[in-house]
Coordinates of C-alpha atoms and ligand atoms in Angstrom, one line a residue:
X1 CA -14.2 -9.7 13.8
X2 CA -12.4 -6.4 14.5
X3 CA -12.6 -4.2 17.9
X4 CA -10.8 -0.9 17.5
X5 CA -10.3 0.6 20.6
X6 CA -8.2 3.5 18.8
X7 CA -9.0 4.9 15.3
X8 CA -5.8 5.1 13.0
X9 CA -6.2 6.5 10.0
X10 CA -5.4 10.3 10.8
X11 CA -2.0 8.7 11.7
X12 CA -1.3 6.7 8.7
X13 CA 1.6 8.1 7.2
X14 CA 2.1 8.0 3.4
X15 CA 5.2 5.9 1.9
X16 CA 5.9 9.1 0.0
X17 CA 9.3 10.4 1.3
X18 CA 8.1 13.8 1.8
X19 CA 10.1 15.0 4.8
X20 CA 12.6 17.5 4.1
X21 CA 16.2 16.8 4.3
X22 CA 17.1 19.0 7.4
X23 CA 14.6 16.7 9.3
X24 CA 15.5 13.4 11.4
X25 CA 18.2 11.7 11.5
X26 CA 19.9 11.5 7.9
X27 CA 19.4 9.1 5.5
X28 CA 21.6 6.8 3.8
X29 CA 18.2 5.9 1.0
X30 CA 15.3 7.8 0.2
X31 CA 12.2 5.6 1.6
X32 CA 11.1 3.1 -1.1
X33 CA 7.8 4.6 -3.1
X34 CA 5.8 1.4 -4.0
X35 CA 2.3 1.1 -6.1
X36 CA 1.7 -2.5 -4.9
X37 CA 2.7 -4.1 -1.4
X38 CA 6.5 -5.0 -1.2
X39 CA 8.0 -7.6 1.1
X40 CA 11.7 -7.6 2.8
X41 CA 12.9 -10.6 4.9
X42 CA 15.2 -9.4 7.5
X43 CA 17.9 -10.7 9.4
X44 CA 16.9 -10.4 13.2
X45 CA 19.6 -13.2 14.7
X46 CA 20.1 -16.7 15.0
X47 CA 19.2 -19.5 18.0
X48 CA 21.6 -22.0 18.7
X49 CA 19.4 -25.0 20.3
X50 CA 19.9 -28.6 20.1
X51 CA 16.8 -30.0 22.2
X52 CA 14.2 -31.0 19.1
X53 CA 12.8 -33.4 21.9
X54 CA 10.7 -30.0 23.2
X55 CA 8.9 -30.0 19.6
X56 CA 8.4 -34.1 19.6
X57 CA 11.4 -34.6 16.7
X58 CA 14.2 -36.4 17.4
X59 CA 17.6 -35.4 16.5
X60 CA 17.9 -37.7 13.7
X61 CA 14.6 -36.2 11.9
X62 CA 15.8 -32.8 12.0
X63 CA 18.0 -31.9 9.9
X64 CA 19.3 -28.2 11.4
X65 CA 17.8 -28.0 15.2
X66 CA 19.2 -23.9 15.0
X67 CA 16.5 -21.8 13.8
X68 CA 16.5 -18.6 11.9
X69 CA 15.5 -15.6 13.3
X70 CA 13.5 -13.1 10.9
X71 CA 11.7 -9.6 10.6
X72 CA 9.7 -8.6 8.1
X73 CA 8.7 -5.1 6.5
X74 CA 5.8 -4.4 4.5
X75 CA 5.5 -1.4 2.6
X76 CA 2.2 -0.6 1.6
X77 CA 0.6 2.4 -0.3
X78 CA -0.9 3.1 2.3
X79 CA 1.6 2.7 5.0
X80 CA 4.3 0.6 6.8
X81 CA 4.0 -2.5 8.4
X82 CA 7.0 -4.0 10.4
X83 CA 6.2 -7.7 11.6
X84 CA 8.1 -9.4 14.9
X85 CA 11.4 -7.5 15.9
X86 CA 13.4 -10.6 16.6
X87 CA 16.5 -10.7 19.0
X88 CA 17.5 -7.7 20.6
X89 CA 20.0 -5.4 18.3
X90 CA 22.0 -5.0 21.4
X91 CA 23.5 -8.6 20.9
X92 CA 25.5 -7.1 18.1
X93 CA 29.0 -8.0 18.6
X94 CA 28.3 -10.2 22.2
X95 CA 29.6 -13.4 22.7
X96 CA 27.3 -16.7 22.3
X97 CA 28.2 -17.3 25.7
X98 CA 26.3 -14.5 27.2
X99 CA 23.0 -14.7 26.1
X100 CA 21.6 -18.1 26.5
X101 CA 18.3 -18.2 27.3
X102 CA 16.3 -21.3 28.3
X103 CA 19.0 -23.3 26.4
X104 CA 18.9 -20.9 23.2
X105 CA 22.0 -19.2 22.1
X106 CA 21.7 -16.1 20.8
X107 CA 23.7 -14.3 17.6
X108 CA 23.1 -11.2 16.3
X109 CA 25.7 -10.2 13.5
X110 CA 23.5 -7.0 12.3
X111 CA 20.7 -4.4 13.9
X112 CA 17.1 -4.4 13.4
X113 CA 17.5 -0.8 13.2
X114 CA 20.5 -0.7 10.8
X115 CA 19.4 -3.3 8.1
X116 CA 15.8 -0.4 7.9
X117 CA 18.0 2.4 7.4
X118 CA 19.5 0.6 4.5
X119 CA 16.4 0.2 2.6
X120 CA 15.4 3.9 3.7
X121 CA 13.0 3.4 6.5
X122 CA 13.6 4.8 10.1
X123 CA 11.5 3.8 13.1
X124 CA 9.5 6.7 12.6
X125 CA 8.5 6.2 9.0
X126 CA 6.7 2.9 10.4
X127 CA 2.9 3.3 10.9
X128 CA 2.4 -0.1 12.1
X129 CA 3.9 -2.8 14.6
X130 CA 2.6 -6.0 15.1
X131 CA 3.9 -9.0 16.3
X132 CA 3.6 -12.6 16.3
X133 CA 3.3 -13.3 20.0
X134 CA 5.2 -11.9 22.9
X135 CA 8.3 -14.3 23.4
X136 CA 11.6 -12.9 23.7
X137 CA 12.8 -13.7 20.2
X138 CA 10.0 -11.4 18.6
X139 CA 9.9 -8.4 20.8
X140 CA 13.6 -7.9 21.5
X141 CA 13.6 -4.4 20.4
X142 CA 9.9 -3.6 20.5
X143 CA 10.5 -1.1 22.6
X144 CA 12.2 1.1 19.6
X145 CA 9.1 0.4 17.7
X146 CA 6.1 1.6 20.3
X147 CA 5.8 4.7 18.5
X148 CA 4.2 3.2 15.8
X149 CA 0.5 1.9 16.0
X150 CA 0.5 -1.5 17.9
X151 CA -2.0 -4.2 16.3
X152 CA -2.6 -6.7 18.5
X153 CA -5.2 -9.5 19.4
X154 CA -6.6 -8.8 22.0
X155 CA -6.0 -12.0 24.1
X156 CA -2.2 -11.3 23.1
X157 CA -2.8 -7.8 24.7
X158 CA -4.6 -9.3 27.8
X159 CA -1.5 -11.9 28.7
X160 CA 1.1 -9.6 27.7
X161 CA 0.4 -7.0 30.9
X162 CA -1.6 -9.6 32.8
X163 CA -1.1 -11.3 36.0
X164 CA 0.6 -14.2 33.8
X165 CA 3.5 -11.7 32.3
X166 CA 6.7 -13.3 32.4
X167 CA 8.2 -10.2 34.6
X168 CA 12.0 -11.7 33.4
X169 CA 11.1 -10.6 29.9
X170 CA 8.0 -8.1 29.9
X171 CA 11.3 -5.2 29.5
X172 CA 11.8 -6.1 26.6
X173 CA 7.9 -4.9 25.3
X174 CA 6.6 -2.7 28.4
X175 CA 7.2 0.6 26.2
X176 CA 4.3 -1.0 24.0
X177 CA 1.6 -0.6 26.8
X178 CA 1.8 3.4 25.9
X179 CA 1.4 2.7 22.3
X180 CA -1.7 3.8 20.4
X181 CA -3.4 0.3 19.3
X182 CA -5.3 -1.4 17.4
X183 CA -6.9 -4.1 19.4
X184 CA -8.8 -7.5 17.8
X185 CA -10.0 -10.6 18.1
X186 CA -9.7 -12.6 15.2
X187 CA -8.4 -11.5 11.9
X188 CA -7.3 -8.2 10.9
X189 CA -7.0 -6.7 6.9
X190 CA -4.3 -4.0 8.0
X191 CA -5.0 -1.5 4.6
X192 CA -8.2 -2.5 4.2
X193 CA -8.0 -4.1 0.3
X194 CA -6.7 -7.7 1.1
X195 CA -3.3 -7.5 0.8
X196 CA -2.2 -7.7 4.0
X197 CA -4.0 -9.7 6.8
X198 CA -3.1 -10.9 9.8
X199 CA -4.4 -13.9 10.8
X200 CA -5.2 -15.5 14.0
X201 CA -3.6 -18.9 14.9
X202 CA -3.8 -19.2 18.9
X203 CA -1.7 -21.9 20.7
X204 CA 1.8 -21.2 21.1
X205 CA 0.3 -18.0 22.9
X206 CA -3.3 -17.3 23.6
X207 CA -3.3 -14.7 21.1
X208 CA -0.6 -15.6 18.2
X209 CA -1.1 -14.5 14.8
X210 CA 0.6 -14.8 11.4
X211 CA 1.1 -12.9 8.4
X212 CA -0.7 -13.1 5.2
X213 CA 1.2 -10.6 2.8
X214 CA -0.8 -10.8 -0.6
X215 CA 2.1 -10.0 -3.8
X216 CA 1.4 -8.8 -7.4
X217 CA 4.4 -11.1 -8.8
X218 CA 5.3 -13.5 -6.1
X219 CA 1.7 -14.3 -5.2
X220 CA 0.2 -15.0 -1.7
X221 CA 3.2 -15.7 1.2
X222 CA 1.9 -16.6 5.0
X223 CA 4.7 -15.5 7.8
X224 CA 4.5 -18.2 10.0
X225 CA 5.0 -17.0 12.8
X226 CA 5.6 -20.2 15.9
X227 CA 3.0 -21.7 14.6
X228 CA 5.7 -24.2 13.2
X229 CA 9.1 -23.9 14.2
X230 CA 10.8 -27.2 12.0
X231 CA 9.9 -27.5 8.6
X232 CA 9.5 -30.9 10.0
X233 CA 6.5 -30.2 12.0
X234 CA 4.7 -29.9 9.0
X235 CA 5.6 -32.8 7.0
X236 CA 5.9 -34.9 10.1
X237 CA 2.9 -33.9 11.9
X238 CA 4.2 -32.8 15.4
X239 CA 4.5 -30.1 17.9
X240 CA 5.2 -29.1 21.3
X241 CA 3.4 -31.7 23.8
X242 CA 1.6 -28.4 25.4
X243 CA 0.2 -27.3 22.2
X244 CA -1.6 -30.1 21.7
X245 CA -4.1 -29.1 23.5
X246 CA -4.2 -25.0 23.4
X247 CA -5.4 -24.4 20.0
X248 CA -2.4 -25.1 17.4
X249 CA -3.6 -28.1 16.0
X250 CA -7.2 -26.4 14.8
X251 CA -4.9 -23.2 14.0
X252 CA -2.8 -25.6 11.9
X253 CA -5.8 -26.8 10.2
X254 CA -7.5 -23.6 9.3
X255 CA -4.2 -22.3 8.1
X256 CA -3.4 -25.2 6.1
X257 CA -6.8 -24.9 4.1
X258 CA -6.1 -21.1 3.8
X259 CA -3.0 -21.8 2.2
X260 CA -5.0 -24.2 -0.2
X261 CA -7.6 -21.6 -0.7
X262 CA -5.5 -19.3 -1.8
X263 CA -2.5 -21.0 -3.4
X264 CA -0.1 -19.3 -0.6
X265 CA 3.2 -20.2 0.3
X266 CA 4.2 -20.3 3.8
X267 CA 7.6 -19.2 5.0
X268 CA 8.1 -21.0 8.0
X269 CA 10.7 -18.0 10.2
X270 CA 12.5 -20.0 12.4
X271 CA 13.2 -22.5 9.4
X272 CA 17.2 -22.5 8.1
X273 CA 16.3 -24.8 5.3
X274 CA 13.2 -22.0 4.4
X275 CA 15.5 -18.6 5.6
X276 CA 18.3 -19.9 4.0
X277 CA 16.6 -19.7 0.4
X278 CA 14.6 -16.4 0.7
X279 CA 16.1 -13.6 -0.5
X280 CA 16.9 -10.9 2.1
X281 CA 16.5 -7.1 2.6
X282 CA 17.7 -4.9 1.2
X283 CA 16.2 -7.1 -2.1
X284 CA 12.8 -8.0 -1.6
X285 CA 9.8 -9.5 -2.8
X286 CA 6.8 -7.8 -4.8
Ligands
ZN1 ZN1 10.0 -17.9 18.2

């Protein structure tokens, strides 16, 4: 059930590197030419939290309470996707200390913007943004990226510049309300062929969606998102006491038959034991 408010494809850009040299900034590697979607896990920062109690765990059933912090690029035929943009790349270099937020600590070793210009891709080579939901550790540099196409659910949109918007971190994202957009309720096939769908799973935030990235060799992966945070969620069945009512569990439910359906693994971001095993940009996933 798609509602485009702004037609697109005049603006997709090929993944051909056509641009001549003398053009932009320069570039380090020529952007990637791919037949078939290709997937790179990213490195946007890491939260230091030990307060497991807020997602119904106790400490002793969790076995890392920190929590990864990842981006994720798709390159498409048909275009670029680049999915959540993690903690701001201005923590590069700051002490923990500084930037605590609500009890989260927050390390950044590398840049958002650094870690695409080593597989070849500059902000401007990207034809789409979307994100997961608004919080703070998915749109800290989402302001570099609202010169790209924004695709958003529309109940994401509505909350995001709403009367509700947390005004502390609405900064961080308030270039995106002069983005072109793609705006929908429900489920969205980016290219248009399946590959790459995102899919709606409301309850952390009215409008939260997660990534279903469809690979020739690795097979289906589903970008989770916050709609699990712990791998432990999953196996033991909990969440936030708030969520329990707004939607997650009935997300939870449809995603987990999707995943059947389709034989899909699910990459739970904010996971260590899941981050720690995938293998990060600049290698990737096809
Ligand atoms: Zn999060």
């Amino acid at each position: 059930m798609a509602v485009a408010l702004s037609c697109a494809a005049a603006a997709i850009a090929s993944a051909a590197d056509t641009r001549p040299a003398s053009q932009g900034p320069p570039r380090l590697a020529p952007l990637p030419r791919v037949t078939s979607p290709r997937l790179y896990v990213i490195d946007c920062g890491t939260l230091t939290y030990n307060r497991p109690e807020d997602y119904q765990l106790t400490r002793e059933e969790v076995a890392d309470t920190n929590m990864s912090v990842p981006c994720y690029l798709v390159i498409h035929p048909q275009g670029i996707l680049l999915f959540d943009t993690g903690l701001s790349d201005s923590l590069v270099g700051r002490p923990l200390w500084e930037n605590v937020d609500g009890g989260y600590g927050q390390i950044r070793f590398t840049t958002l913007r650094g870690q695409l210009a080593d597989i070849g891709v500059t902000p401007a080579d990207i034809t789409y943004l979307a994100i997961s939901h608004w919080h703070w550790d998915h749109v800290g540099n989402a302001n570099d990226y609202a010169g790209s196409i924004w695709l958003t659910q529309k109940a994401e949109l509505d909350f995001m510049f709403g009367k509700h918007a947390d005004p502390v971190h609405l900064p961080l994202y308030a270039r995106l309300a002069h983005s072109r957009k793609e705006v929908f309720e429900g489920d969205h096939d980016v290219f248009g062929d399946g590959t790459v769908i995102l899919k709606f799973t409301p309850g952390h935030t009215p409008g939260h969606q997660s990534l279903y990235v469809k690979l020739k060799h690795t097979g289906g992966v589903v970008l989770s998102g916050d709609l699990y945070h712990y791998a432990e969620e999953r196996t033991l069945h909990r969440m936030p006491k708030e969520e329990e009512t707004s939607g997650t569990p009935q997300s939870r439910e449809a995603m987990e038959r999707f995943l059947q359906q389709t034989g899909s693994q699910l990459w739970i971001g904010h996971s260590t034991s899941v981050f720690r095993n995938l293998v990060k940009s600049p290698g990737w996933y096809d």
